[in-house]
mmCIF file of C-alpha atoms and ligand atoms in Angstrom:
data_model
loop_
_atom_site.group_PDB
_atom_site.id
_atom_site.type_symbol
_atom_site.label_atom_id
_atom_site.label_comp_id
_atom_site.label_asym_id
_atom_site.label_seq_id
_atom_site.Cartn_x
_atom_site.Cartn_y
_atom_site.Cartn_z
ATOM 1 C CA MET A 1 150.194 215.959 45.683
ATOM 2 C CA PRO A 2 146.813 217.833 46.272
ATOM 3 C CA TYR A 3 143.241 216.210 46.500
ATOM 4 C CA VAL A 4 140.613 217.579 46.300
ATOM 5 C CA PHE A 5 139.249 215.922 49.565
ATOM 6 C CA ASN A 6 140.951 213.494 51.523
ATOM 7 C CA PRO A 7 140.986 210.018 50.301
ATOM 8 C CA THR A 8 139.975 207.119 51.573
ATOM 9 C CA PRO A 9 142.504 205.049 54.429
ATOM 10 C CA ALA A 10 143.427 201.610 52.919
ATOM 11 C CA VAL A 11 142.014 198.870 54.184
ATOM 12 C CA SER A 12 144.255 196.638 55.930
ATOM 13 C CA VAL A 13 144.290 193.357 58.376
ATOM 14 C CA PRO A 14 146.125 192.434 60.852
ATOM 15 C CA VAL A 15 148.774 189.783 60.781
ATOM 16 C CA VAL A 16 149.220 187.015 63.407
ATOM 17 C CA GLY A 17 152.390 186.765 65.374
ATOM 18 C CA ARG A 18 153.883 190.169 63.491
ATOM 19 C CA PRO A 19 152.569 193.952 63.937
ATOM 20 C CA GLU A 20 152.436 194.409 60.582
ATOM 21 C CA ARG A 21 149.131 194.721 59.020
ATOM 22 C CA PHE A 22 148.271 192.915 55.232
ATOM 23 C CA PRO A 23 147.256 195.824 53.186
ATOM 24 C CA VAL A 24 144.359 194.983 50.900
ATOM 25 C CA HIS A 25 144.504 195.188 47.048
ATOM 26 C CA ARG A 26 141.536 193.178 45.915
ATOM 27 C CA VAL A 27 138.667 191.078 47.224
ATOM 28 C CA TYR A 28 138.140 188.316 45.554
ATOM 29 C CA CYS A 29 134.848 185.193 45.780
ATOM 30 C CA VAL A 30 134.615 181.798 44.147
ATOM 31 C CA GLY A 31 130.675 180.726 43.929
ATOM 32 C CA ARG A 32 129.836 177.374 44.501
ATOM 33 C CA ASN A 33 133.516 175.456 45.481
ATOM 34 C CA TYR A 34 132.012 172.959 47.778
ATOM 35 C CA GLU A 35 129.926 170.068 46.267
ATOM 36 C CA ASP A 36 127.214 169.466 48.880
ATOM 37 C CA HIS A 37 126.303 173.769 49.284
ATOM 38 C CA ALA A 38 126.432 173.443 44.754
ATOM 39 C CA ILE A 39 123.825 171.339 45.209
ATOM 40 C CA GLU A 40 121.986 172.602 47.825
ATOM 41 C CA MET A 41 121.820 175.637 45.789
ATOM 42 C CA GLY A 42 120.335 173.435 42.670
ATOM 43 C CA HIS A 43 123.389 172.764 40.821
ATOM 44 C CA THR A 44 125.224 169.203 39.638
ATOM 45 C CA GLY A 45 128.011 170.501 42.004
ATOM 46 C CA ARG A 46 130.957 170.177 38.970
ATOM 47 C CA GLU A 47 131.205 172.732 37.065
ATOM 48 C CA ALA A 48 134.975 174.816 36.053
ATOM 49 C CA PRO A 49 134.874 177.939 38.913
ATOM 50 C CA PHE A 50 133.696 181.300 38.610
ATOM 51 C CA PHE A 51 134.434 184.331 40.352
ATOM 52 C CA PHE A 52 133.055 187.603 41.464
ATOM 53 C CA LEU A 53 134.009 190.585 43.535
ATOM 54 C CA LYS A 54 133.067 192.711 46.504
ATOM 55 C CA PRO A 55 134.975 195.635 47.509
ATOM 56 C CA THR A 56 137.867 196.224 49.116
ATOM 57 C CA ASP A 57 136.312 198.519 51.845
ATOM 58 C CA ALA A 58 132.833 195.767 51.988
ATOM 59 C CA LEU A 59 135.758 194.215 54.650
ATOM 60 C CA VAL A 60 134.568 193.918 58.364
ATOM 61 C CA VAL A 61 138.153 193.737 59.812
ATOM 62 C CA VAL A 62 138.148 191.902 63.159
ATOM 63 C CA ASN A 63 141.483 191.732 65.430
ATOM 64 C CA ALA A 64 141.936 188.302 67.433
ATOM 65 C CA GLY A 65 139.884 187.973 70.669
ATOM 66 C CA GLU A 66 137.245 190.425 69.791
ATOM 67 C CA THR A 67 133.720 189.991 68.707
ATOM 68 C CA GLY A 68 133.131 192.328 65.217
ATOM 69 C CA ALA A 69 129.909 193.468 64.564
ATOM 70 C CA MET A 70 127.939 193.993 61.012
ATOM 71 C CA PRO A 71 124.857 196.167 60.771
ATOM 72 C CA TYR A 72 121.506 193.602 59.095
ATOM 73 C CA PRO A 73 122.123 195.162 55.777
ATOM 74 C CA SER A 74 119.482 197.143 53.745
ATOM 75 C CA LEU A 75 116.811 195.796 51.340
ATOM 76 C CA THR A 76 116.845 191.892 52.592
ATOM 77 C CA HIS A 77 114.677 189.348 54.134
ATOM 78 C CA ASN A 78 117.050 186.523 53.820
ATOM 79 C CA LEU A 79 120.827 187.423 54.803
ATOM 80 C CA HIS A 80 122.636 184.358 54.933
ATOM 81 C CA HIS A 81 126.097 183.464 56.334
ATOM 82 C CA GLU A 82 128.787 181.680 54.006
ATOM 83 C CA ILE A 83 131.805 180.660 56.384
ATOM 84 C CA GLU A 84 134.524 180.242 54.116
ATOM 85 C CA LEU A 85 138.610 180.085 54.227
ATOM 86 C CA VAL A 86 140.734 183.122 52.700
ATOM 87 C CA VAL A 87 143.571 183.071 51.077
ATOM 88 C CA ALA A 88 145.958 186.092 50.826
ATOM 89 C CA ILE A 89 147.928 186.839 48.176
ATOM 90 C CA GLY A 90 151.365 187.754 49.215
ATOM 91 C CA LYS A 91 153.284 187.878 45.609
ATOM 92 C CA GLY A 92 151.474 188.469 42.226
ATOM 93 C CA GLY A 93 151.449 187.373 39.171
ATOM 94 C CA LYS A 94 149.482 186.317 35.820
ATOM 95 C CA ASN A 95 149.040 182.354 34.609
ATOM 96 C CA ILE A 96 150.443 180.997 38.276
ATOM 97 C CA ALA A 97 150.476 177.285 37.329
ATOM 98 C CA ALA A 98 149.345 174.869 40.472
ATOM 99 C CA ILE A 99 152.219 173.668 41.222
ATOM 100 C CA ASP A 100 153.705 176.980 41.817
ATOM 101 C CA ALA A 101 150.601 178.673 43.332
ATOM 102 C CA HIS A 102 152.352 177.964 47.098
ATOM 103 C CA HIS A 103 154.283 180.567 46.097
ATOM 104 C CA HIS A 104 152.265 183.310 46.152
ATOM 105 C CA ILE A 105 150.463 182.455 49.149
ATOM 106 C CA PHE A 106 151.388 184.972 52.396
ATOM 107 C CA GLY A 107 149.062 183.120 54.402
ATOM 108 C CA TYR A 108 145.173 182.544 56.103
ATOM 109 C CA ALA A 109 142.128 184.043 57.497
ATOM 110 C CA VAL A 110 138.862 182.920 58.504
ATOM 111 C CA GLY A 111 136.044 185.462 56.463
ATOM 112 C CA LEU A 112 132.414 185.473 56.489
ATOM 113 C CA ASP A 113 130.695 185.746 52.423
ATOM 114 C CA MET A 114 127.826 187.047 53.726
ATOM 115 C CA THR A 115 125.150 187.242 51.209
ATOM 116 C CA ARG A 116 121.729 188.948 50.449
ATOM 117 C CA ARG A 117 120.127 185.867 49.165
ATOM 118 C CA ASP A 118 116.690 186.591 48.155
ATOM 119 C CA LEU A 119 118.293 189.578 45.707
ATOM 120 C CA GLN A 120 121.163 187.261 44.493
ATOM 121 C CA ASN A 121 118.041 184.990 43.566
ATOM 122 C CA GLU A 122 116.262 187.514 42.057
ATOM 123 C CA MET A 123 119.351 188.877 39.528
ATOM 124 C CA LYS A 124 120.471 185.220 39.121
ATOM 125 C CA LYS A 125 116.439 184.572 38.060
ATOM 126 C CA GLN A 126 116.862 187.733 35.876
ATOM 127 C CA GLY A 127 120.307 186.519 34.267
ATOM 128 C CA ARG A 128 121.782 190.346 35.981
ATOM 129 C CA PRO A 129 125.128 190.628 37.952
ATOM 130 C CA TRP A 130 125.380 189.667 41.506
ATOM 131 C CA CYS A 131 126.375 192.856 43.047
ATOM 132 C CA ILE A 132 123.564 193.956 44.731
ATOM 133 C CA GLY A 133 123.165 190.402 46.995
ATOM 134 C CA LYS A 134 126.772 189.842 47.190
ATOM 135 C CA ALA A 135 128.949 193.363 46.910
ATOM 136 C CA PHE A 136 127.039 195.528 49.632
ATOM 137 C CA ASP A 137 128.820 197.381 52.319
ATOM 138 C CA GLN A 138 129.960 195.411 55.011
ATOM 139 C CA SER A 139 129.122 192.018 53.661
ATOM 140 C CA ALA A 140 132.597 190.409 53.988
ATOM 141 C CA PRO A 141 133.975 189.958 57.726
ATOM 142 C CA ILE A 142 137.615 188.779 58.555
ATOM 143 C CA GLY A 143 139.467 187.420 60.842
ATOM 144 C CA PRO A 144 143.013 187.985 61.192
ATOM 145 C CA ILE A 145 145.450 186.452 58.847
ATOM 146 C CA THR A 146 148.263 183.567 60.216
ATOM 147 C CA PRO A 147 150.954 183.397 58.084
ATOM 148 C CA VAL A 148 151.753 179.749 56.218
ATOM 149 C CA LEU A 149 154.716 178.872 57.940
ATOM 150 C CA ASP A 150 151.980 179.118 61.266
ATOM 151 C CA ALA A 151 148.768 177.797 59.957
ATOM 152 C CA GLY A 152 149.368 174.036 59.909
ATOM 153 C CA ASP A 153 147.942 172.201 57.345
ATOM 154 C CA ILE A 154 144.618 174.139 56.081
ATOM 155 C CA ALA A 155 144.125 172.064 52.789
ATOM 156 C CA ASN A 156 142.708 169.203 55.227
ATOM 157 C CA ALA A 157 141.488 170.852 57.854
ATOM 158 C CA GLU A 158 138.296 171.405 59.615
ATOM 159 C CA ILE A 159 135.843 174.736 58.591
ATOM 160 C CA THR A 160 132.559 175.162 60.722
ATOM 161 C CA LEU A 161 130.230 177.808 61.531
ATOM 162 C CA THR A 162 127.873 177.877 64.423
ATOM 163 C CA VAL A 163 125.501 180.288 65.098
ATOM 164 C CA ASN A 164 123.944 181.283 69.090
ATOM 165 C CA HIS A 165 126.434 177.974 69.697
ATOM 166 C CA GLN A 166 124.443 175.921 67.581
ATOM 167 C CA ASP A 167 125.631 173.952 64.546
ATOM 168 C CA ARG A 168 125.069 175.720 61.150
ATOM 169 C CA GLN A 169 128.090 174.547 58.762
ATOM 170 C CA ARG A 170 130.749 171.822 59.074
ATOM 171 C CA SER A 171 133.329 170.958 56.665
ATOM 172 C CA GLN A 172 136.533 170.192 55.259
ATOM 173 C CA VAL A 173 138.754 172.275 53.119
ATOM 174 C CA SER A 174 139.859 168.701 51.289
ATOM 175 C CA HIS A 175 136.024 168.952 50.431
ATOM 176 C CA LEU A 176 137.236 172.081 47.930
ATOM 177 C CA ILE A 177 136.370 171.065 44.171
ATOM 178 C CA TRP A 178 138.882 174.044 43.306
ATOM 179 C CA ASN A 179 141.194 173.564 45.787
ATOM 180 C CA ILE A 180 143.127 176.399 46.569
ATOM 181 C CA ALA A 181 146.604 175.914 43.837
ATOM 182 C CA GLU A 182 143.788 174.967 41.480
ATOM 183 C CA THR A 183 141.838 178.613 42.042
ATOM 184 C CA ILE A 184 144.937 180.278 41.446
ATOM 185 C CA GLU A 185 146.122 179.218 38.692
ATOM 186 C CA HIS A 186 142.159 179.426 37.280
ATOM 187 C CA LEU A 187 142.091 183.134 38.631
ATOM 188 C CA SER A 188 144.865 184.490 37.807
ATOM 189 C CA LYS A 189 144.008 183.489 34.529
ATOM 190 C CA ALA A 190 141.811 185.570 34.064
ATOM 191 C CA TRP A 191 143.045 188.535 36.577
ATOM 192 C CA ALA A 192 146.728 189.739 37.183
ATOM 193 C CA LEU A 193 147.006 188.983 40.932
ATOM 194 C CA GLN A 194 148.778 191.197 42.918
ATOM 195 C CA ALA A 195 149.966 191.150 46.468
ATOM 196 C CA GLY A 196 147.524 192.256 49.276
ATOM 197 C CA ASP A 197 144.129 190.481 47.288
ATOM 198 C CA LEU A 198 142.011 188.298 49.161
ATOM 199 C CA ILE A 199 140.517 185.551 47.857
ATOM 200 C CA TYR A 200 137.222 184.127 49.945
ATOM 201 C CA THR A 201 137.594 180.199 48.548
ATOM 202 C CA GLY A 202 133.686 179.343 48.854
ATOM 203 C CA THR A 203 131.597 177.603 51.128
ATOM 204 C CA PRO A 204 130.311 174.390 52.247
ATOM 205 C CA ALA A 205 126.597 172.988 52.844
ATOM 206 C CA GLY A 206 124.310 174.627 55.493
ATOM 207 C CA VAL A 207 124.151 178.324 54.320
ATOM 208 C CA ALA A 208 121.324 179.822 56.094
ATOM 209 C CA ALA A 209 119.835 183.034 57.335
ATOM 210 C CA VAL A 210 120.820 184.984 59.952
ATOM 211 C CA VAL A 211 118.927 187.586 61.973
ATOM 212 C CA ALA A 212 119.791 190.936 63.937
ATOM 213 C CA GLY A 213 120.625 189.797 67.393
ATOM 214 C CA ASP A 214 122.769 186.460 66.617
ATOM 215 C CA THR A 215 126.426 185.398 66.525
ATOM 216 C CA MET A 216 128.464 183.805 64.359
ATOM 217 C CA ARG A 217 131.407 182.025 65.454
ATOM 218 C CA GLY A 218 133.806 181.081 62.161
ATOM 219 C CA TYR A 219 136.561 178.480 62.946
ATOM 220 C CA ILE A 220 138.959 176.812 60.650
ATOM 221 C CA ARG A 221 141.510 174.850 62.277
ATOM 222 C CA GLY A 222 144.983 176.101 62.303
ATOM 223 C CA LEU A 223 143.259 179.789 61.838
ATOM 224 C CA GLU A 224 142.276 182.880 64.266
ATOM 225 C CA PRO A 225 139.014 182.115 64.817
ATOM 226 C CA LEU A 226 136.305 184.936 63.476
ATOM 227 C CA THR A 227 133.338 186.048 65.397
ATOM 228 C CA VAL A 228 130.865 188.325 64.284
ATOM 229 C CA THR A 229 127.277 189.745 65.516
ATOM 230 C CA ILE A 230 124.464 191.350 63.732
ATOM 231 C CA ASN A 231 122.931 194.259 64.721
HETATM 232 MN MN1 MN B 1 130.286 182.756 49.159
#
């Protein structure tokens, strides 16, 4: 079929130990899903899960062993890091019960939900959508996806982020308010999940600013680390 211009190529993420890549469909994100982070953002820490999306082409895909590059974005003076466990959906579905959620997971990756915090806060104050604070170009670095069977006990893994080798965020995936299965249950009530969907599951406390020249290193036990420099 002829197009009026060439379509944008599909975004895909490498898979650890396999030659095939994971083709991305949508990028969902969970808000305030660790109690200590909810509290640092001025909330009680207990609320129903809520979601936002990032464009698929906002992903900055970083290969194993490489350092990715993210440009310091426009319009902000307060770019924040949020280290997150990313769940990669391998089989779609609607109204997936938490008990069945594991059948739908292909694997896991380390991701960064980069945030123009000043713009997000302004939108919150005005009751407007978060898009400009969250869904900007190159706002979603991600490392390679490790298939479930090779990833170990992700539900109890340590999750950490350093900036220029200094500790910024350090927690455990077990501290998620809504765990991976419950998140899939809630999300699949609101949207029909499809193979290729990614879910950024939320960040623990310690979010803070980065500037040009900083190098972030995200680590979740059992997964490929993610290293990204801001330039
Ligand atoms: Mn986040």
